[in-house]
């Protein structure tokens, strides 16, 4: 039976991976907790939800809209393009809520067997509180914009049930980063963009600031897990992350958005798939993450092929 001192010794063990020495888990969490005390927001009071929306402002930067620079886009009126951006913003916010609900459950599983008074657990609980606020903020933004919520398909919704049940810790943190980092890259382009609705800019600003801590926590823990986990778990992480990348890329924009703005859904989906601009946007948004995952040994074998098939990793 492992005693408490044994666990403490394991926590202090010096670990190294391809990126260098891993930082002490408790010290990382302490710094993140201090940042949370200084830079956390209540969206209900921080943002002006009653301010009128501007008729000449976008809900999402046009270059990040899925159909941008396609033949179909060039045939669309400016009004229709802006309406598509509004629906795609709602679709992405819906996807964000779905991912954050999954993430909260995975974090609770992660800390279940950890020392409950540790900084590591305290920060996980802080992050869960952040994600609760983010999910409510995204839901409120969807309603304020007047577009419907766009749930993922029933198949992917139920696949996530399986993931939440069988996912091991390194797989959970890999999926966490996948759900956070691509959207974070897009939001970093959105919140300073004066073409975008002030409310959307405010939402993305809050999310970017708070998600930076979440990404740091997940990256540090994933590095630790990949160094210490058994070989079978590392292989499972490579496979599962590739499959989640594939599902994520399919779910990124709900195809119903095209029909809801008066476009032919099949034609729109086909043009998005054929779009070099869209492929570049998605791969650029994923590059910081895929470089990191490659460095720590996740993008290997069949898992790497799944990442390539998702369109998030170049061939």
Short mmCIF file of C-alpha atoms in Angstrom, two decimals:
data_model
loop_
_atom_site.label_atom_id
_atom_site.label_comp_id
_atom_site.label_asym_id
_atom_site.label_seq_id
_atom_site.Cartn_x
_atom_site.Cartn_y
_atom_site.Cartn_z
CA UNK A 1 0.00 0.00 0.00
CA UNK A 2 1.37 3.46 -0.95
CA UNK A 3 1.76 5.72 2.08
CA UNK A 4 1.35 9.49 2.14
CA UNK A 5 5.13 10.13 2.32
CA UNK A 6 5.61 7.88 -0.71
CA UNK A 7 3.14 10.00 -2.68
CA UNK A 8 4.88 13.20 -1.59
CA UNK A 9 8.22 11.79 -2.71
CA UNK A 10 6.74 10.88 -6.09
CA UNK A 11 5.40 14.43 -6.47
CA UNK A 12 8.90 15.82 -5.82
CA UNK A 13 10.57 13.43 -8.25
CA UNK A 14 12.59 15.22 -10.93
CA UNK A 15 11.09 14.41 -14.33
CA UNK A 16 12.32 15.29 -17.79
CA UNK A 17 10.95 14.98 -21.32
CA UNK A 18 12.01 16.19 -24.78
CA UNK A 19 11.15 19.77 -23.76
CA UNK A 20 13.35 19.70 -20.65
CA UNK A 21 12.76 19.48 -16.91
CA UNK A 22 9.17 19.44 -15.73
CA UNK A 23 8.25 22.07 -13.16
CA UNK A 24 7.02 21.12 -9.72
CA UNK A 25 3.29 20.45 -9.92
CA UNK A 26 2.46 22.35 -6.74
CA UNK A 27 4.50 25.40 -7.73
CA UNK A 28 2.81 25.56 -11.13
CA UNK A 29 -0.61 25.38 -9.49
CA UNK A 30 0.35 28.05 -6.94
CA UNK A 31 1.30 30.50 -9.70
CA UNK A 32 -1.92 29.74 -11.58
CA UNK A 33 -3.97 30.30 -8.45
CA UNK A 34 -2.29 33.68 -7.93
CA UNK A 35 -3.03 34.62 -11.55
CA UNK A 36 -6.65 33.55 -11.05
CA UNK A 37 -6.95 35.84 -8.03
CA UNK A 38 -5.72 38.79 -10.09
CA UNK A 39 -7.28 38.14 -13.49
CA UNK A 40 -10.69 36.49 -13.21
CA UNK A 41 -13.94 37.98 -14.47
CA UNK A 42 -17.67 37.77 -13.88
CA UNK A 43 -19.15 38.05 -17.40
CA UNK A 44 -22.56 39.03 -16.03
CA UNK A 45 -21.15 42.26 -14.62
CA UNK A 46 -18.05 42.72 -16.79
CA UNK A 47 -19.95 42.90 -20.09
CA UNK A 48 -22.75 45.23 -21.19
CA UNK A 49 -25.36 42.70 -22.28
CA UNK A 50 -28.04 45.35 -22.84
CA UNK A 51 -26.05 47.51 -25.25
CA UNK A 52 -27.60 47.54 -28.74
CA UNK A 53 -25.89 45.41 -31.37
CA UNK A 54 -24.30 47.33 -34.24
CA UNK A 55 -25.81 46.69 -37.68
CA UNK A 56 -22.44 47.20 -39.40
CA UNK A 57 -20.39 44.90 -37.14
CA UNK A 58 -19.54 41.23 -37.66
CA UNK A 59 -20.08 38.48 -35.10
CA UNK A 60 -16.88 36.77 -36.25
CA UNK A 61 -13.96 38.02 -38.37
CA UNK A 62 -14.84 37.31 -42.02
CA UNK A 63 -11.47 35.62 -42.68
CA UNK A 64 -12.38 33.03 -40.04
CA UNK A 65 -15.82 32.25 -41.51
CA UNK A 66 -15.75 28.79 -43.07
CA UNK A 67 -16.79 29.83 -46.58
CA UNK A 68 -14.45 32.82 -46.84
CA UNK A 69 -12.77 33.14 -50.26
CA UNK A 70 -14.77 30.29 -51.84
CA UNK A 71 -16.80 30.66 -55.06
CA UNK A 72 -19.96 30.56 -52.96
CA UNK A 73 -18.67 33.34 -50.70
CA UNK A 74 -17.99 35.53 -53.71
CA UNK A 75 -21.61 35.10 -54.85
CA UNK A 76 -23.06 35.99 -51.45
CA UNK A 77 -24.21 39.49 -50.56
CA UNK A 78 -22.45 41.31 -47.71
CA UNK A 79 -25.61 40.96 -45.63
CA UNK A 80 -25.67 37.19 -46.16
CA UNK A 81 -21.97 36.91 -45.30
CA UNK A 82 -22.51 38.78 -42.05
CA UNK A 83 -25.51 36.61 -41.24
CA UNK A 84 -23.40 33.48 -41.81
CA UNK A 85 -20.76 34.88 -39.46
CA UNK A 86 -23.47 35.40 -36.81
CA UNK A 87 -24.64 31.79 -37.13
CA UNK A 88 -21.10 30.42 -37.16
CA UNK A 89 -20.31 32.38 -33.98
CA UNK A 90 -23.32 30.66 -32.37
CA UNK A 91 -22.15 27.30 -33.70
CA UNK A 92 -18.66 27.78 -32.26
CA UNK A 93 -20.06 28.95 -28.93
CA UNK A 94 -22.27 25.85 -28.84
CA UNK A 95 -19.24 23.66 -29.57
CA UNK A 96 -17.36 25.49 -26.82
CA UNK A 97 -20.07 24.74 -24.27
CA UNK A 98 -20.07 21.06 -25.28
CA UNK A 99 -16.31 20.83 -24.86
CA UNK A 100 -16.31 22.69 -21.57
CA UNK A 101 -18.97 20.41 -20.08
CA UNK A 102 -16.81 17.43 -21.09
CA UNK A 103 -13.70 19.12 -19.69
CA UNK A 104 -15.34 19.80 -16.34
CA UNK A 105 -16.24 16.13 -15.98
CA UNK A 106 -12.72 15.02 -16.94
CA UNK A 107 -11.18 17.43 -14.42
CA UNK A 108 -13.39 16.10 -11.65
CA UNK A 109 -12.27 12.57 -12.53
CA UNK A 110 -8.63 13.70 -12.56
CA UNK A 111 -8.69 15.12 -9.02
CA UNK A 112 -10.82 12.37 -7.47
CA UNK A 113 -7.77 10.46 -6.19
CA UNK A 114 -5.51 13.48 -5.62
CA UNK A 115 -4.73 15.11 -2.24
CA UNK A 116 -7.75 17.36 -1.73
CA UNK A 117 -5.86 20.18 -0.02
CA UNK A 118 -3.12 20.39 -2.65
CA UNK A 119 -2.62 23.43 -4.86
CA UNK A 120 -3.04 21.13 -7.86
CA UNK A 121 -6.56 20.18 -6.82
CA UNK A 122 -7.42 23.73 -5.74
CA UNK A 123 -6.48 25.01 -9.16
CA UNK A 124 -8.51 22.29 -10.91
CA UNK A 125 -11.55 23.39 -8.89
CA UNK A 126 -10.79 27.01 -9.81
CA UNK A 127 -10.67 26.05 -13.48
CA UNK A 128 -13.98 24.22 -13.19
CA UNK A 129 -15.49 27.41 -11.78
CA UNK A 130 -14.02 29.34 -14.73
CA UNK A 131 -15.52 26.87 -17.19
CA UNK A 132 -18.93 27.14 -15.55
CA UNK A 133 -18.84 30.91 -16.10
CA UNK A 134 -17.58 30.47 -19.68
CA UNK A 135 -20.38 28.07 -20.57
CA UNK A 136 -23.01 30.46 -19.19
CA UNK A 137 -21.32 33.36 -20.99
CA UNK A 138 -21.35 31.53 -24.34
CA UNK A 139 -24.98 30.55 -23.88
CA UNK A 140 -25.92 34.15 -23.13
CA UNK A 141 -23.98 35.36 -26.18
CA UNK A 142 -25.85 32.89 -28.42
CA UNK A 143 -29.21 34.16 -27.16
CA UNK A 144 -28.16 37.81 -27.43
CA UNK A 145 -27.09 37.32 -31.04
CA UNK A 146 -30.44 35.87 -32.01
CA UNK A 147 -29.09 32.72 -33.68
CA UNK A 148 -30.07 29.25 -32.47
CA UNK A 149 -27.81 26.95 -30.47
CA UNK A 150 -26.13 24.32 -32.63
CA UNK A 151 -25.58 21.02 -30.81
CA UNK A 152 -23.17 18.45 -32.19
CA UNK A 153 -24.62 15.39 -33.92
CA UNK A 154 -26.23 12.67 -31.81
CA UNK A 155 -23.42 10.30 -32.83
CA UNK A 156 -20.68 12.63 -31.60
CA UNK A 157 -22.69 13.51 -28.50
CA UNK A 158 -22.82 9.84 -27.57
CA UNK A 159 -19.21 9.18 -28.56
CA UNK A 160 -18.29 11.81 -25.98
CA UNK A 161 -20.14 9.76 -23.35
CA UNK A 162 -17.81 6.87 -24.15
CA UNK A 163 -14.76 9.15 -24.05
CA UNK A 164 -15.70 10.49 -20.62
CA UNK A 165 -16.08 6.93 -19.34
CA UNK A 166 -12.92 5.31 -20.69
CA UNK A 167 -10.48 8.19 -21.13
CA UNK A 168 -7.25 7.90 -19.20
CA UNK A 169 -5.57 10.98 -17.75
CA UNK A 170 -3.14 11.77 -20.61
CA UNK A 171 -5.97 11.25 -23.12
CA UNK A 172 -8.17 13.63 -21.13
CA UNK A 173 -5.59 16.41 -21.13
CA UNK A 174 -4.82 15.94 -24.83
CA UNK A 175 -8.52 16.31 -25.63
CA UNK A 176 -8.67 19.34 -23.33
CA UNK A 177 -5.92 21.08 -25.28
CA UNK A 178 -7.54 20.22 -28.60
CA UNK A 179 -10.78 21.83 -27.46
CA UNK A 180 -9.03 24.91 -26.09
CA UNK A 181 -6.11 25.88 -28.28
CA UNK A 182 -7.65 26.19 -31.76
CA UNK A 183 -10.58 28.25 -30.51
CA UNK A 184 -8.15 30.28 -28.42
CA UNK A 185 -6.09 31.11 -31.54
CA UNK A 186 -9.22 32.32 -33.32
CA UNK A 187 -10.35 34.35 -30.34
CA UNK A 188 -6.96 36.07 -30.09
CA UNK A 189 -7.64 37.37 -33.59
CA UNK A 190 -11.22 38.32 -32.69
CA UNK A 191 -11.08 40.40 -29.52
CA UNK A 192 -8.84 43.19 -30.92
CA UNK A 193 -10.73 43.30 -34.26
CA UNK A 194 -12.76 46.53 -34.40
CA UNK A 195 -14.93 45.12 -37.21
CA UNK A 196 -16.47 42.70 -34.67
CA UNK A 197 -19.42 43.35 -32.34
CA UNK A 198 -18.19 44.83 -29.02
CA UNK A 199 -20.05 42.14 -27.07
CA UNK A 200 -18.32 39.33 -28.98
CA UNK A 201 -14.97 41.05 -28.52
CA UNK A 202 -15.62 41.26 -24.78
CA UNK A 203 -16.59 37.60 -24.56
CA UNK A 204 -13.50 36.46 -26.46
CA UNK A 205 -11.22 38.73 -24.40
CA UNK A 206 -12.39 37.19 -21.13
CA UNK A 207 -12.08 33.71 -22.55
CA UNK A 208 -8.55 34.26 -23.90
CA UNK A 209 -7.25 35.67 -20.60
CA UNK A 210 -8.68 32.86 -18.47
CA UNK A 211 -7.98 30.06 -20.95
CA UNK A 212 -4.27 30.91 -20.96
CA UNK A 213 -4.13 29.50 -17.42
CA UNK A 214 -6.10 26.42 -18.41
CA UNK A 215 -3.75 25.69 -21.29
CA UNK A 216 -0.71 26.03 -19.02
CA UNK A 217 -2.21 23.64 -16.46
CA UNK A 218 -3.14 21.06 -19.13
CA UNK A 219 0.22 21.23 -20.91
CA UNK A 220 2.23 20.80 -17.71
CA UNK A 221 0.08 17.89 -16.57
CA UNK A 222 0.09 16.18 -19.98
CA UNK A 223 3.90 16.32 -20.10
CA UNK A 224 4.02 14.72 -16.65
CA UNK A 225 1.51 12.05 -17.60
CA UNK A 226 3.30 11.10 -20.82
CA UNK A 227 6.59 10.65 -18.92
CA UNK A 228 5.07 8.52 -16.15
CA UNK A 229 2.28 6.55 -17.84
CA UNK A 230 2.76 2.93 -19.02
CA UNK A 231 3.40 2.25 -22.69
CA UNK A 232 -0.14 0.99 -23.37
CA UNK A 233 -1.60 4.23 -22.02
CA UNK A 234 0.67 6.35 -24.22
CA UNK A 235 -0.40 4.31 -27.27
CA UNK A 236 -4.06 4.67 -26.33
CA UNK A 237 -3.56 8.43 -25.98
CA UNK A 238 -2.08 8.62 -29.49
CA UNK A 239 -5.04 6.75 -30.98
CA UNK A 240 -7.79 8.46 -28.99
CA UNK A 241 -6.42 11.95 -29.61
CA UNK A 242 -6.33 11.30 -33.35
CA UNK A 243 -9.95 10.18 -33.33
CA UNK A 244 -11.01 13.17 -31.23
CA UNK A 245 -9.18 15.47 -33.68
CA UNK A 246 -11.16 13.92 -36.51
CA UNK A 247 -14.49 14.40 -34.66
CA UNK A 248 -13.52 17.95 -33.66
CA UNK A 249 -12.77 18.99 -37.23
CA UNK A 250 -16.10 17.57 -38.44
CA UNK A 251 -18.03 19.27 -35.63
CA UNK A 252 -16.27 22.64 -35.81
CA UNK A 253 -19.09 24.28 -37.78
CA UNK A 254 -22.55 22.72 -37.77
CA UNK A 255 -23.66 22.36 -41.45
CA UNK A 256 -27.14 23.57 -40.49
CA UNK A 257 -25.74 27.12 -40.39
CA UNK A 258 -25.61 27.16 -44.20
CA UNK A 259 -29.23 26.18 -44.61
CA UNK A 260 -30.29 28.72 -41.99
CA UNK A 261 -28.84 31.58 -44.06
CA UNK A 262 -30.40 30.37 -47.31
CA UNK A 263 -27.52 28.38 -48.80
CA UNK A 264 -27.46 24.87 -50.24
CA UNK A 265 -25.99 22.80 -47.42
CA UNK A 266 -24.32 20.19 -49.61
CA UNK A 267 -22.72 22.76 -51.88
CA UNK A 268 -21.48 24.78 -48.91
CA UNK A 269 -19.97 21.75 -47.14
CA UNK A 270 -18.25 20.66 -50.36
CA UNK A 271 -16.74 24.11 -50.90
CA UNK A 272 -15.49 24.30 -47.32
CA UNK A 273 -13.79 20.92 -47.74
CA UNK A 274 -12.16 22.08 -50.98
CA UNK A 275 -11.10 25.47 -49.61
CA UNK A 276 -7.35 26.01 -49.36
CA UNK A 277 -7.95 29.08 -47.23
CA UNK A 278 -10.03 27.13 -44.73
CA UNK A 279 -7.46 24.35 -44.55
CA UNK A 280 -4.74 26.91 -43.88
CA UNK A 281 -6.82 28.59 -41.15
CA UNK A 282 -7.45 25.31 -39.34
CA UNK A 283 -3.85 24.08 -39.62
CA UNK A 284 -2.46 27.45 -38.54
CA UNK A 285 -4.83 27.48 -35.58
CA UNK A 286 -3.71 23.98 -34.60
CA UNK A 287 0.02 24.41 -35.26
CA UNK A 288 1.10 25.50 -31.80
CA UNK A 289 -0.75 22.50 -30.37
CA UNK A 290 0.41 19.95 -32.94
CA UNK A 291 4.03 21.10 -32.56
CA UNK A 292 3.74 20.59 -28.80
CA UNK A 293 2.08 17.17 -29.14
CA UNK A 294 4.74 16.11 -31.64
CA UNK A 295 7.52 17.20 -29.26
CA UNK A 296 6.16 15.10 -26.38
CA UNK A 297 5.61 11.99 -28.50
CA UNK A 298 1.86 11.92 -29.13
CA UNK A 299 1.77 12.38 -32.91
CA UNK A 300 3.06 8.96 -33.85
CA UNK A 301 1.89 5.90 -35.75
CA UNK A 302 -1.78 5.43 -36.53
CA UNK A 303 -2.67 8.35 -34.29
CA UNK A 304 -0.65 10.70 -36.50
CA UNK A 305 -2.48 9.42 -39.59
CA UNK A 306 -5.80 10.21 -37.88
CA UNK A 307 -4.57 13.74 -37.15
CA UNK A 308 -3.65 14.15 -40.82
CA UNK A 309 -7.04 12.83 -41.91
CA UNK A 310 -8.70 15.41 -39.62
CA UNK A 311 -7.17 18.18 -41.71
CA UNK A 312 -5.54 19.77 -38.64
CA UNK A 313 -2.06 18.42 -39.40
CA UNK A 314 -0.39 18.81 -42.81
CA UNK A 315 0.57 15.66 -44.68
#
